[in-house]
Amino acid sequence: MLPVASLLILVPLIFAVVTFFTKTKELAAGLGFLGSLATLGLTLYAYLNFDSSTAAMQFYESVSWIPFLGVNYSVGIDGISMPLILLNAIVIPFLILFTWKEDMEAPNRFYGLILTMQAAVIGVFVALDFVVFYIFWELTLVPLFFIVNIWGGEKRAHASYKFFIYTHVASLVMLLGIFGLFYTALQQTGVATFDIRELVAQFQFFESGLVRDGIFLAILFGFLAKLPTFPFHSWLPDAYTEAPTAGSVLFILLKIGGYGLFRISLPMLPNTGNPDMMIMMLGLLGSFSILYGALVALRQRDLKRMIAYSSLSHMGYVTLGSAGLVALSVSGAMFQQFSHGLIMSIMFMSAGAIQTSTGTRIINELGGLAKKMPMLTVAMMVGFMASLGLPGLTGFIAEFLVLTFSFVNLPGFVLLALLAIVITAGYHLWAMQRAMFGVYNEKLGDVRDINSLQVFSMAVIALLVLYFGLNPSPVLNMMIENSEAIVSLVAAVGV
């Protein structure tokens, strides 16, 4: 069988290197698209050969790297990582098509960084050794920093440095937790290893509850800051808003915080010194993020900034569903990551297209754009309706699972999150009505609809939002087995 996990990293990385040396926009975009298609092909091969009936690791590879430290190049794919790899592989080719006709500085670097980002994110998803995991985790910072810093808006320098510093500091705290996990396990067993699954399994035997709590919180902090969740989110609005459209979509595809929550934090949680407190903390952060993000989104005048806060609100469902610790609440949180990636890609593409055509993102300065941009309006409507949780679209499936099954263990936090549903519907409908419908603002001049490549890109993603909203099983089935495995760990210790 093909070494699929390694190829999913190497293929976009090789194409990225070649793309950096291209001389024309057409060649850079063409190679970027070809590299993303090759990655999509490998992903579909993995998906079609993936066994959804087991939580076991598949496509496993392991090679000794630094033997005296117990560091191995170990990679594999399971039901936690496969949906997120699929999400990235699907969206990136259409993101490149969406930007195909844009005028930009240094297109070779632009498309090379997109592919580098894809390789780094997939590297995080398949890594089964903490050293490999952390290398790819940190590598994701580099392309995003430069994409915002070079091609971003007026405040791009501030936004890029803020993003880099905030998330890098959180990553260093996480690294301290990883080292704590490594050294404590080494003292107990005498065996050096950075294997994620072995160290997480060994965590329960650490004698000191205080040490277990410290390690757990340090690692969790890195994940929550990257997710992000309130109150570790302050880098998000500036970074998402100032990034170019492609950069905003790449931020949305950066699901490594939520992934770390499922891969590492949840299996560790029942063995912390005070698991009930940790669950309450996650539930509070999740429900408050949902409500806070919705309230702040309602106040925004800038369409893109409104979408950024909407993203924060929706990622709160990931934290809340994880804290619910019921198999289907955890599955709903996983599905929210997949759904959110598709929906927010449409929404940020819409905001970018509006800014390009009209020269503004201020909602009150828009109006009646449906008359001039009917194709964009249809795609944007699908994204906005999915985001507010309309039945039949992916957003409804994820939120329904999280709220319904988290209520079993966390009824108070679910009721708090329910307050955000009306607010969420309000700011989505208000923004659509003010920007796209009503009387056309003649001050906008001659506004053109999105081009054919952009129509195709957004239409395909919108159709996937509809398809997986009506038939979530092809993705959800992969998640359920792993969710049940996580919840069984909790039940085993009586939490």
Tab-separated table of C-alpha atoms in Angstrom:
chain	number	residue	atom	x	y	z
A	1	MET	CA	0.000	0.000	0.000
A	2	LEU	CA	1.145	3.540	-0.720
A	3	PRO	CA	2.771	5.515	2.120
A	4	VAL	CA	-0.218	7.838	1.899
A	5	ALA	CA	0.351	9.788	5.121
A	6	SER	CA	3.897	10.757	4.105
A	7	LEU	CA	2.894	11.534	0.521
A	8	LEU	CA	0.149	13.872	1.755
A	9	ILE	CA	2.926	15.969	3.312
A	10	LEU	CA	5.564	15.577	0.627
A	11	VAL	CA	3.461	16.234	-2.481
A	12	PRO	CA	2.264	19.768	-1.585
A	13	LEU	CA	5.697	20.526	-0.103
A	14	ILE	CA	7.519	19.537	-3.302
A	15	PHE	CA	5.086	21.516	-5.445
A	16	ALA	CA	5.522	24.475	-3.078
A	17	VAL	CA	9.302	24.459	-3.545
A	18	VAL	CA	8.972	24.292	-7.341
A	19	THR	CA	6.322	27.040	-7.319
A	20	PHE	CA	8.673	29.401	-5.442
A	21	PHE	CA	11.002	29.359	-8.468
A	22	THR	CA	8.402	30.146	-11.135
A	23	LYS	CA	8.550	33.451	-13.013
A	24	THR	CA	4.974	34.087	-14.144
A	25	LYS	CA	1.580	34.290	-12.459
A	26	GLU	CA	0.097	31.683	-14.813
A	27	LEU	CA	2.837	29.147	-14.093
A	28	ALA	CA	2.730	29.756	-10.337
A	29	ALA	CA	-1.052	29.387	-10.178
A	30	GLY	CA	-0.953	26.386	-12.508
A	31	LEU	CA	1.627	24.538	-10.448
A	32	GLY	CA	-0.194	25.441	-7.250
A	33	PHE	CA	-3.429	24.074	-8.655
A	34	LEU	CA	-1.712	20.932	-9.953
A	35	GLY	CA	-0.101	20.329	-6.558
A	36	SER	CA	-3.421	20.758	-4.771
A	37	LEU	CA	-5.133	18.397	-7.232
A	38	ALA	CA	-2.444	15.766	-6.631
A	39	THR	CA	-3.007	16.144	-2.875
A	40	LEU	CA	-6.768	15.824	-3.405
A	41	GLY	CA	-6.198	12.653	-5.433
A	42	LEU	CA	-4.104	11.111	-2.643
A	43	THR	CA	-6.712	12.141	-0.086
A	44	LEU	CA	-9.512	10.521	-2.077
A	45	TYR	CA	-7.402	7.349	-2.339
A	46	ALA	CA	-7.010	7.366	1.462
A	47	TYR	CA	-10.702	8.091	1.968
A	48	LEU	CA	-11.868	5.309	-0.360
A	49	ASN	CA	-9.570	2.826	1.385
A	50	PHE	CA	-10.440	4.041	4.878
A	51	ASP	CA	-12.287	1.697	7.241
A	52	SER	CA	-14.886	3.764	9.139
A	53	SER	CA	-15.888	0.842	11.349
A	54	THR	CA	-12.794	1.060	13.545
A	55	ALA	CA	-11.037	3.670	15.675
A	56	ALA	CA	-7.666	2.043	14.927
A	57	MET	CA	-4.856	3.955	13.257
A	58	GLN	CA	-4.637	3.314	9.509
A	59	PHE	CA	-1.929	3.996	6.876
A	60	TYR	CA	0.555	3.778	9.754
A	61	GLU	CA	4.263	4.461	9.137
A	62	SER	CA	7.089	4.631	11.661
A	63	VAL	CA	10.835	5.124	11.243
A	64	SER	CA	13.346	5.656	14.043
A	65	TRP	CA	14.673	9.220	13.929
A	66	ILE	CA	16.520	10.121	17.175
A	67	PRO	CA	16.769	6.781	19.025
A	68	PHE	CA	18.351	7.961	22.284
A	69	LEU	CA	15.424	10.373	22.833
A	70	GLY	CA	12.817	7.941	21.596
A	71	VAL	CA	11.862	10.228	18.713
A	72	ASN	CA	10.349	8.483	15.702
A	73	TYR	CA	8.916	9.731	12.447
A	74	SER	CA	5.498	8.181	13.099
A	75	VAL	CA	2.439	9.106	11.056
A	76	GLY	CA	-1.010	7.660	10.511
A	77	ILE	CA	-4.645	8.493	9.805
A	78	ASP	CA	-7.806	7.736	11.780
A	79	GLY	CA	-11.351	9.050	12.109
A	80	ILE	CA	-10.172	12.183	13.892
A	81	SER	CA	-7.695	13.226	11.203
A	82	MET	CA	-9.273	11.899	7.990
A	83	PRO	CA	-12.191	14.406	7.839
A	84	LEU	CA	-9.840	17.354	8.397
A	85	ILE	CA	-7.389	16.146	5.750
A	86	LEU	CA	-10.363	15.773	3.405
A	87	LEU	CA	-11.534	19.305	4.237
A	88	ASN	CA	-8.140	20.818	3.393
A	89	ALA	CA	-7.728	18.750	0.254
A	90	ILE	CA	-11.167	19.796	-1.034
A	91	VAL	CA	-10.996	23.526	-0.329
A	92	ILE	CA	-7.407	24.371	-1.381
A	93	PRO	CA	-7.835	23.670	-5.147
A	94	PHE	CA	-10.972	25.829	-5.245
A	95	LEU	CA	-9.238	28.536	-3.235
A	96	ILE	CA	-6.487	28.665	-5.866
A	97	LEU	CA	-9.096	28.819	-8.644
A	98	PHE	CA	-10.881	31.611	-6.777
A	99	THR	CA	-7.706	33.752	-6.780
A	100	TRP	CA	-6.650	32.794	-10.317
A	101	LYS	CA	-7.522	36.126	-11.949
A	102	GLU	CA	-6.457	38.365	-9.054
A	103	ASP	CA	-3.590	40.772	-9.582
A	104	MET	CA	-0.983	40.275	-6.885
A	105	GLU	CA	2.623	40.908	-6.007
A	106	ALA	CA	5.002	37.907	-6.161
A	107	PRO	CA	2.464	35.213	-7.134
A	108	ASN	CA	5.150	32.520	-6.938
A	109	ARG	CA	5.570	33.173	-3.220
A	110	PHE	CA	1.806	33.487	-2.712
A	111	TYR	CA	0.927	30.086	-4.163
A	112	GLY	CA	4.076	28.488	-2.756
A	113	LEU	CA	3.053	29.579	0.735
A	114	ILE	CA	-0.473	28.203	0.259
A	115	LEU	CA	0.952	24.765	-0.550
A	116	THR	CA	3.455	25.014	2.314
A	117	MET	CA	0.567	25.760	4.630
A	118	GLN	CA	-1.339	22.744	3.330
A	119	ALA	CA	1.648	20.450	3.903
A	120	ALA	CA	2.196	21.775	7.442
A	121	VAL	CA	-1.451	21.425	8.465
A	122	ILE	CA	-1.687	17.878	7.118
A	123	GLY	CA	1.601	17.149	8.915
A	124	VAL	CA	-0.055	18.072	12.205
A	125	PHE	CA	-3.068	15.886	11.406
A	126	VAL	CA	-1.020	12.752	10.673
A	127	ALA	CA	1.796	13.132	13.248
A	128	LEU	CA	1.878	10.500	16.009
A	129	ASP	CA	5.111	11.665	17.646
A	130	PHE	CA	5.155	14.845	19.734
A	131	VAL	CA	8.370	16.148	18.121
A	132	VAL	CA	7.002	15.676	14.597
A	133	PHE	CA	3.692	17.125	15.758
A	134	TYR	CA	5.321	20.245	17.218
A	135	ILE	CA	7.551	20.864	14.183
A	136	PHE	CA	4.558	20.925	11.848
A	137	TRP	CA	2.510	22.862	14.432
A	138	GLU	CA	5.080	25.665	14.433
A	139	LEU	CA	5.572	25.485	10.673
A	140	THR	CA	1.938	26.542	10.146
A	141	LEU	CA	2.822	29.958	11.610
A	142	VAL	CA	5.298	30.818	8.857
A	143	PRO	CA	3.129	30.853	5.692
A	144	LEU	CA	0.222	32.518	7.488
A	145	PHE	CA	2.479	35.235	8.882
A	146	PHE	CA	3.886	36.100	5.462
A	147	ILE	CA	0.547	35.863	3.637
A	148	VAL	CA	-0.971	38.413	6.036
A	149	ASN	CA	2.171	40.559	6.224
A	150	ILE	CA	2.769	40.820	2.452
A	151	TRP	CA	-0.702	40.651	0.873
A	152	GLY	CA	-2.896	41.849	3.743
A	153	GLY	CA	-4.767	45.111	4.328
A	154	GLU	CA	-3.639	48.450	5.715
A	155	LYS	CA	-2.984	47.109	9.225
A	156	ARG	CA	-1.347	43.914	7.998
A	157	ALA	CA	1.913	44.395	9.921
A	158	HIS	CA	0.112	44.789	13.254
A	159	ALA	CA	-2.207	41.848	12.529
A	160	SER	CA	0.552	39.489	11.379
A	161	TYR	CA	2.876	40.181	14.319
A	162	LYS	CA	0.004	39.954	16.800
A	163	PHE	CA	-1.021	36.591	15.383
A	164	PHE	CA	2.550	35.291	15.397
A	165	ILE	CA	3.395	36.437	18.922
A	166	TYR	CA	0.135	35.365	20.557
A	167	THR	CA	0.017	31.908	19.044
A	168	HIS	CA	3.771	31.309	19.315
A	169	VAL	CA	3.760	32.111	23.035
A	170	ALA	CA	0.837	29.730	23.488
A	171	SER	CA	2.777	27.097	21.539
A	172	LEU	CA	5.777	27.519	23.848
A	173	VAL	CA	3.530	26.944	26.871
A	174	MET	CA	2.233	23.829	25.134
A	175	LEU	CA	5.829	22.722	24.518
A	176	LEU	CA	6.548	23.008	28.243
A	177	GLY	CA	3.580	20.713	28.851
A	178	ILE	CA	4.919	18.224	26.302
A	179	PHE	CA	8.343	18.241	27.978
A	180	GLY	CA	6.655	17.775	31.363
A	181	LEU	CA	4.782	14.789	29.965
A	182	PHE	CA	7.991	13.346	28.501
A	183	TYR	CA	10.193	13.753	31.586
A	184	THR	CA	7.581	12.540	34.076
A	185	ALA	CA	6.967	9.427	31.984
A	186	LEU	CA	10.728	8.908	31.635
A	187	GLN	CA	11.189	9.040	35.424
A	188	GLN	CA	8.455	6.481	35.952
A	189	THR	CA	9.257	4.016	33.179
A	190	GLY	CA	12.916	4.634	32.399
A	191	VAL	CA	11.994	4.534	28.697
A	192	ALA	CA	12.392	7.652	26.552
A	193	THR	CA	9.589	8.173	24.050
A	194	PHE	CA	7.746	11.041	22.400
A	195	ASP	CA	5.042	8.764	20.993
A	196	ILE	CA	1.754	10.628	21.485
A	197	ARG	CA	-0.372	7.576	22.186
A	198	GLU	CA	2.122	6.042	24.623
A	199	LEU	CA	2.604	9.261	26.592
A	200	VAL	CA	-1.139	9.953	26.777
A	201	ALA	CA	-1.663	6.384	28.041
A	202	GLN	CA	1.144	6.793	30.601
A	203	PHE	CA	-0.336	10.071	31.885
A	204	GLN	CA	-2.813	8.264	34.167
A	205	PHE	CA	0.034	6.726	36.209
A	206	PHE	CA	1.638	10.034	37.203
A	207	GLU	CA	1.497	10.135	41.003
A	208	SER	CA	0.952	13.853	41.589
A	209	GLY	CA	-2.474	15.240	40.709
A	210	LEU	CA	-0.951	18.727	40.652
A	211	VAL	CA	1.617	17.634	38.061
A	212	ARG	CA	-1.107	16.043	35.946
A	213	ASP	CA	-3.195	19.223	36.094
A	214	GLY	CA	-0.215	21.423	35.219
A	215	ILE	CA	0.726	19.314	32.195
A	216	PHE	CA	-2.873	19.082	31.013
A	217	LEU	CA	-3.516	22.832	31.308
A	218	ALA	CA	-0.248	23.783	29.582
A	219	ILE	CA	-1.018	21.600	26.567
A	220	LEU	CA	-4.679	22.632	26.552
A	221	PHE	CA	-3.717	26.318	26.548
A	222	GLY	CA	-1.856	25.887	23.264
A	223	PHE	CA	-4.901	24.269	21.693
A	224	LEU	CA	-7.440	26.794	23.001
A	225	ALA	CA	-5.351	29.749	21.800
A	226	LYS	CA	-5.116	28.271	18.319
A	227	LEU	CA	-8.768	27.161	18.174
A	228	PRO	CA	-9.355	29.947	19.358
A	229	THR	CA	-11.760	30.227	22.253
A	230	PHE	CA	-12.584	33.121	24.548
A	231	PRO	CA	-10.561	34.715	26.177
A	232	PHE	CA	-7.550	33.600	24.095
A	233	HIS	CA	-9.010	34.907	20.830
A	234	SER	CA	-7.783	38.489	20.563
A	235	TRP	CA	-5.436	37.730	17.657
A	236	LEU	CA	-8.333	36.413	15.541
A	237	PRO	CA	-10.354	39.519	14.508
A	238	ASP	CA	-7.337	41.463	13.241
A	239	ALA	CA	-5.700	38.489	11.519
A	240	TYR	CA	-8.882	37.305	9.786
A	241	THR	CA	-9.873	40.832	8.763
A	242	GLU	CA	-6.500	42.055	7.495
A	243	ALA	CA	-5.591	38.834	5.678
A	244	PRO	CA	-6.290	38.631	1.946
A	245	THR	CA	-9.211	36.404	1.032
A	246	ALA	CA	-6.972	33.370	0.561
A	247	GLY	CA	-5.339	34.046	3.925
A	248	SER	CA	-8.704	34.244	5.694
A	249	VAL	CA	-9.735	30.899	4.194
A	250	LEU	CA	-6.404	29.356	5.229
A	251	PHE	CA	-7.016	30.532	8.800
A	252	ILE	CA	-10.385	28.782	8.644
A	253	LEU	CA	-8.699	25.563	7.489
A	254	LEU	CA	-6.285	25.784	10.443
A	255	LYS	CA	-8.172	23.234	12.530
A	256	ILE	CA	-5.135	22.109	14.515
A	257	GLY	CA	-6.393	23.524	17.827
A	258	GLY	CA	-9.596	21.505	17.749
A	259	TYR	CA	-7.699	18.504	16.433
A	260	GLY	CA	-5.305	18.654	19.393
A	261	LEU	CA	-8.281	18.789	21.717
A	262	PHE	CA	-9.602	15.482	20.357
A	263	ARG	CA	-6.260	13.753	19.820
A	264	ILE	CA	-4.528	14.683	23.092
A	265	SER	CA	-6.527	16.697	25.620
A	266	LEU	CA	-9.773	14.694	25.816
A	267	PRO	CA	-8.011	11.312	26.321
A	268	MET	CA	-5.963	12.946	29.107
A	269	LEU	CA	-8.870	14.773	30.777
A	270	PRO	CA	-10.383	11.923	32.869
A	271	ASN	CA	-6.971	11.297	34.468
A	272	THR	CA	-6.332	14.866	35.594
A	273	GLY	CA	-6.314	15.672	39.303
A	274	ASN	CA	-9.755	17.284	39.107
A	275	PRO	CA	-11.557	16.155	35.935
A	276	ASP	CA	-14.930	17.625	36.951
A	277	MET	CA	-13.382	21.076	37.237
A	278	MET	CA	-11.705	20.699	33.836
A	279	ILE	CA	-15.016	19.699	32.246
A	280	MET	CA	-16.792	22.682	33.806
A	281	MET	CA	-14.020	24.988	32.600
A	282	LEU	CA	-14.280	23.721	29.012
A	283	GLY	CA	-18.076	23.935	29.109
A	284	LEU	CA	-17.954	27.508	30.369
A	285	LEU	CA	-15.359	28.588	27.794
A	286	GLY	CA	-17.308	26.934	24.976
A	287	SER	CA	-20.727	28.368	25.851
A	288	PHE	CA	-19.309	31.813	26.588
A	289	SER	CA	-17.406	31.840	23.276
A	290	ILE	CA	-20.644	31.038	21.432
A	291	LEU	CA	-22.544	33.854	23.134
A	292	TYR	CA	-19.719	36.411	23.212
A	293	GLY	CA	-18.805	35.893	19.540
A	294	ALA	CA	-22.442	36.287	18.488
A	295	LEU	CA	-22.955	39.472	20.516
A	296	VAL	CA	-19.786	41.107	19.209
A	297	ALA	CA	-20.574	40.031	15.622
A	298	LEU	CA	-23.924	41.795	15.937
A	299	ARG	CA	-22.120	45.085	16.619
A	300	GLN	CA	-19.792	45.007	13.608
A	301	ARG	CA	-20.066	47.418	10.684
A	302	ASP	CA	-17.330	45.671	8.663
A	303	LEU	CA	-18.714	42.566	6.924
A	304	LYS	CA	-15.438	40.658	7.122
A	305	ARG	CA	-14.958	41.467	10.802
A	306	MET	CA	-18.499	40.307	11.471
A	307	ILE	CA	-17.667	36.983	9.819
A	308	ALA	CA	-14.487	36.750	11.924
A	309	TYR	CA	-16.442	37.039	15.174
A	310	SER	CA	-19.048	34.657	13.798
A	311	SER	CA	-16.204	32.167	13.331
A	312	LEU	CA	-15.201	32.600	16.978
A	313	SER	CA	-18.795	31.967	18.044
A	314	HIS	CA	-19.120	28.817	15.966
A	315	MET	CA	-15.827	27.369	17.181
A	316	GLY	CA	-17.287	27.568	20.677
A	317	TYR	CA	-19.417	24.576	19.681
A	318	VAL	CA	-16.221	22.547	19.321
A	319	THR	CA	-15.208	23.277	22.909
A	320	LEU	CA	-18.734	22.791	24.289
A	321	GLY	CA	-19.283	19.502	22.452
A	322	SER	CA	-15.917	18.238	23.659
A	323	ALA	CA	-16.837	19.065	27.258
A	324	GLY	CA	-20.168	17.260	26.835
A	325	LEU	CA	-18.278	13.942	26.761
A	326	VAL	CA	-21.108	12.041	25.144
A	327	ALA	CA	-20.130	10.145	21.989
A	328	LEU	CA	-22.495	12.138	19.768
A	329	SER	CA	-21.640	15.508	21.363
A	330	VAL	CA	-17.953	14.834	20.662
A	331	SER	CA	-18.844	13.651	17.132
A	332	GLY	CA	-20.866	16.855	16.683
A	333	ALA	CA	-17.853	18.907	17.786
A	334	MET	CA	-15.680	17.071	15.255
A	335	PHE	CA	-18.290	17.560	12.541
A	336	GLN	CA	-18.466	21.260	13.436
A	337	GLN	CA	-14.794	21.575	12.486
A	338	PHE	CA	-15.488	20.056	9.064
A	339	SER	CA	-18.699	22.022	8.525
A	340	HIS	CA	-17.189	25.286	9.722
A	341	GLY	CA	-14.336	24.958	7.230
A	342	LEU	CA	-16.720	24.680	4.281
A	343	ILE	CA	-19.175	27.349	5.420
A	344	MET	CA	-16.624	29.986	6.410
A	345	SER	CA	-14.720	29.470	3.160
A	346	ILE	CA	-17.846	30.603	1.300
A	347	MET	CA	-18.405	33.523	3.665
A	348	PHE	CA	-14.861	34.875	3.448
A	349	MET	CA	-14.824	34.401	-0.332
A	350	SER	CA	-18.045	36.420	-0.435
A	351	ALA	CA	-16.590	39.232	1.663
A	352	GLY	CA	-13.469	39.304	-0.506
A	353	ALA	CA	-15.471	39.421	-3.732
A	354	ILE	CA	-17.617	42.284	-2.401
A	355	GLN	CA	-14.565	44.295	-1.377
A	356	THR	CA	-12.916	43.728	-4.762
A	357	SER	CA	-16.024	44.791	-6.699
A	358	THR	CA	-17.211	47.695	-4.540
A	359	GLY	CA	-14.061	48.879	-2.782
A	360	THR	CA	-15.690	48.597	0.656
A	361	ARG	CA	-16.754	46.036	3.256
A	362	ILE	CA	-18.772	48.461	5.396
A	363	ILE	CA	-22.274	46.992	5.529
A	364	ASN	CA	-24.081	50.358	5.629
A	365	GLU	CA	-22.240	51.497	2.481
A	366	LEU	CA	-23.496	48.504	0.502
A	367	GLY	CA	-27.058	47.679	-0.540
A	368	GLY	CA	-28.926	46.081	-3.423
A	369	LEU	CA	-25.906	44.086	-4.602
A	370	ALA	CA	-28.134	41.158	-5.577
A	371	LYS	CA	-29.169	43.141	-8.655
A	372	LYS	CA	-25.571	43.508	-9.790
A	373	MET	CA	-24.073	40.319	-8.340
A	374	PRO	CA	-26.743	37.596	-8.546
A	375	MET	CA	-24.277	34.682	-8.747
A	376	LEU	CA	-22.436	35.838	-5.636
A	377	THR	CA	-25.739	36.394	-3.837
A	378	VAL	CA	-26.839	32.777	-4.313
A	379	ALA	CA	-23.535	31.323	-3.066
A	380	MET	CA	-23.363	33.822	-0.204
A	381	MET	CA	-26.919	33.021	0.824
A	382	VAL	CA	-26.064	29.317	1.098
A	383	GLY	CA	-23.068	30.146	3.300
A	384	PHE	CA	-24.993	32.530	5.543
A	385	MET	CA	-27.992	30.214	5.911
A	386	ALA	CA	-25.685	27.291	6.760
A	387	SER	CA	-23.854	29.446	9.286
A	388	LEU	CA	-27.061	30.402	11.123
A	389	GLY	CA	-28.002	26.705	11.324
A	390	LEU	CA	-30.702	26.228	8.685
A	391	PRO	CA	-31.868	22.560	8.591
A	392	GLY	CA	-30.629	20.680	5.541
A	393	LEU	CA	-27.190	22.307	5.657
A	394	THR	CA	-24.069	21.192	7.533
A	395	GLY	CA	-24.223	23.848	10.247
A	396	PHE	CA	-27.507	22.456	11.547
A	397	ILE	CA	-26.147	18.901	11.865
A	398	ALA	CA	-23.136	19.986	13.920
A	399	GLU	CA	-24.979	22.372	16.226
A	400	PHE	CA	-27.890	19.979	16.748
A	401	LEU	CA	-25.558	17.169	17.835
A	402	VAL	CA	-23.533	19.407	20.133
A	403	LEU	CA	-26.489	21.097	21.838
A	404	THR	CA	-28.715	18.023	22.101
A	405	PHE	CA	-26.157	15.618	23.520
A	406	SER	CA	-24.112	18.089	25.580
A	407	PHE	CA	-27.360	18.823	27.424
A	408	VAL	CA	-27.070	15.372	29.032
A	409	ASN	CA	-24.094	16.440	31.168
A	410	LEU	CA	-23.984	20.227	30.819
A	411	PRO	CA	-27.574	21.535	30.705
A	412	GLY	CA	-26.719	24.975	32.125
A	413	PHE	CA	-24.022	25.686	29.578
A	414	VAL	CA	-26.227	24.487	26.721
A	415	LEU	CA	-29.016	26.850	27.820
A	416	LEU	CA	-26.466	29.687	27.830
A	417	ALA	CA	-25.373	28.759	24.312
A	418	LEU	CA	-29.007	28.622	23.151
A	419	LEU	CA	-29.288	32.360	23.792
A	420	ALA	CA	-26.883	32.886	20.906
A	421	ILE	CA	-29.091	31.178	18.322
A	422	VAL	CA	-31.470	34.131	17.928
A	423	ILE	CA	-28.566	36.589	17.925
A	424	THR	CA	-26.759	34.519	15.282
A	425	ALA	CA	-29.812	34.501	13.039
A	426	GLY	CA	-30.174	38.240	13.606
A	427	TYR	CA	-26.736	39.365	12.486
A	428	HIS	CA	-26.674	37.003	9.495
A	429	LEU	CA	-30.070	38.156	8.210
A	430	TRP	CA	-29.338	41.801	8.994
A	431	ALA	CA	-26.052	41.697	7.060
A	432	MET	CA	-27.630	39.954	4.048
A	433	GLN	CA	-30.571	42.345	3.956
A	434	ARG	CA	-28.441	45.477	4.240
A	435	ALA	CA	-25.662	44.393	1.885
A	436	MET	CA	-27.368	42.344	-0.804
A	437	PHE	CA	-31.020	43.404	-0.925
A	438	GLY	CA	-33.028	46.614	-0.833
A	439	VAL	CA	-32.193	49.716	-2.890
A	440	TYR	CA	-28.921	49.648	-4.797
A	441	ASN	CA	-26.395	52.231	-3.610
A	442	GLU	CA	-25.556	54.170	-6.781
A	443	LYS	CA	-22.392	55.537	-5.136
A	444	LEU	CA	-20.842	52.122	-5.641
A	445	GLY	CA	-20.726	52.715	-9.391
A	446	ASP	CA	-20.501	49.901	-11.912
A	447	VAL	CA	-20.230	46.713	-9.838
A	448	ARG	CA	-19.470	43.424	-11.551
A	449	ASP	CA	-20.417	39.928	-10.483
A	450	ILE	CA	-17.811	37.283	-9.628
A	451	ASN	CA	-15.990	35.671	-12.563
A	452	SER	CA	-16.634	32.158	-13.864
A	453	LEU	CA	-13.807	30.541	-11.874
A	454	GLN	CA	-15.060	32.137	-8.685
A	455	VAL	CA	-18.628	31.033	-9.434
A	456	PHE	CA	-17.412	27.465	-9.971
A	457	SER	CA	-15.289	27.439	-6.800
A	458	MET	CA	-18.004	28.794	-4.534
A	459	ALA	CA	-20.721	26.675	-6.163
A	460	VAL	CA	-18.852	23.415	-5.554
A	461	ILE	CA	-18.239	24.256	-1.877
A	462	ALA	CA	-21.883	25.354	-1.502
A	463	LEU	CA	-23.074	22.068	-2.999
A	464	LEU	CA	-20.888	20.180	-0.527
A	465	VAL	CA	-22.474	22.157	2.321
A	466	LEU	CA	-25.858	21.016	1.030
A	467	TYR	CA	-24.769	17.421	0.355
A	468	PHE	CA	-23.186	16.818	3.752
A	469	GLY	CA	-26.089	18.644	5.379
A	470	LEU	CA	-28.520	16.143	3.897
A	471	ASN	CA	-26.172	13.150	4.148
A	472	PRO	CA	-23.530	13.631	6.863
A	473	SER	CA	-22.766	9.902	7.165
A	474	PRO	CA	-19.752	9.780	4.775
A	475	VAL	CA	-17.893	12.056	7.193
A	476	LEU	CA	-19.739	11.553	10.479
A	477	ASN	CA	-19.318	7.770	10.467
A	478	MET	CA	-15.535	8.179	10.563
A	479	MET	CA	-15.822	10.339	13.667
A	480	ILE	CA	-18.262	8.257	15.723
A	481	GLU	CA	-15.927	5.300	16.359
A	482	ASN	CA	-13.187	7.599	17.644
A	483	SER	CA	-15.665	9.605	19.713
A	484	GLU	CA	-16.888	6.419	21.360
A	485	ALA	CA	-13.280	5.416	22.091
A	486	ILE	CA	-12.662	8.795	23.771
A	487	VAL	CA	-15.853	8.622	25.831
A	488	SER	CA	-15.063	5.032	26.898
A	489	LEU	CA	-11.852	6.322	28.491
A	490	VAL	CA	-13.938	8.740	30.528
A	491	ALA	CA	-16.407	6.046	31.564
A	492	ALA	CA	-13.557	3.733	32.577
A	493	VAL	CA	-12.442	6.085	35.356
A	494	GLY	CA	-15.979	6.953	36.417
A	495	VAL	CA	-16.004	10.659	35.459
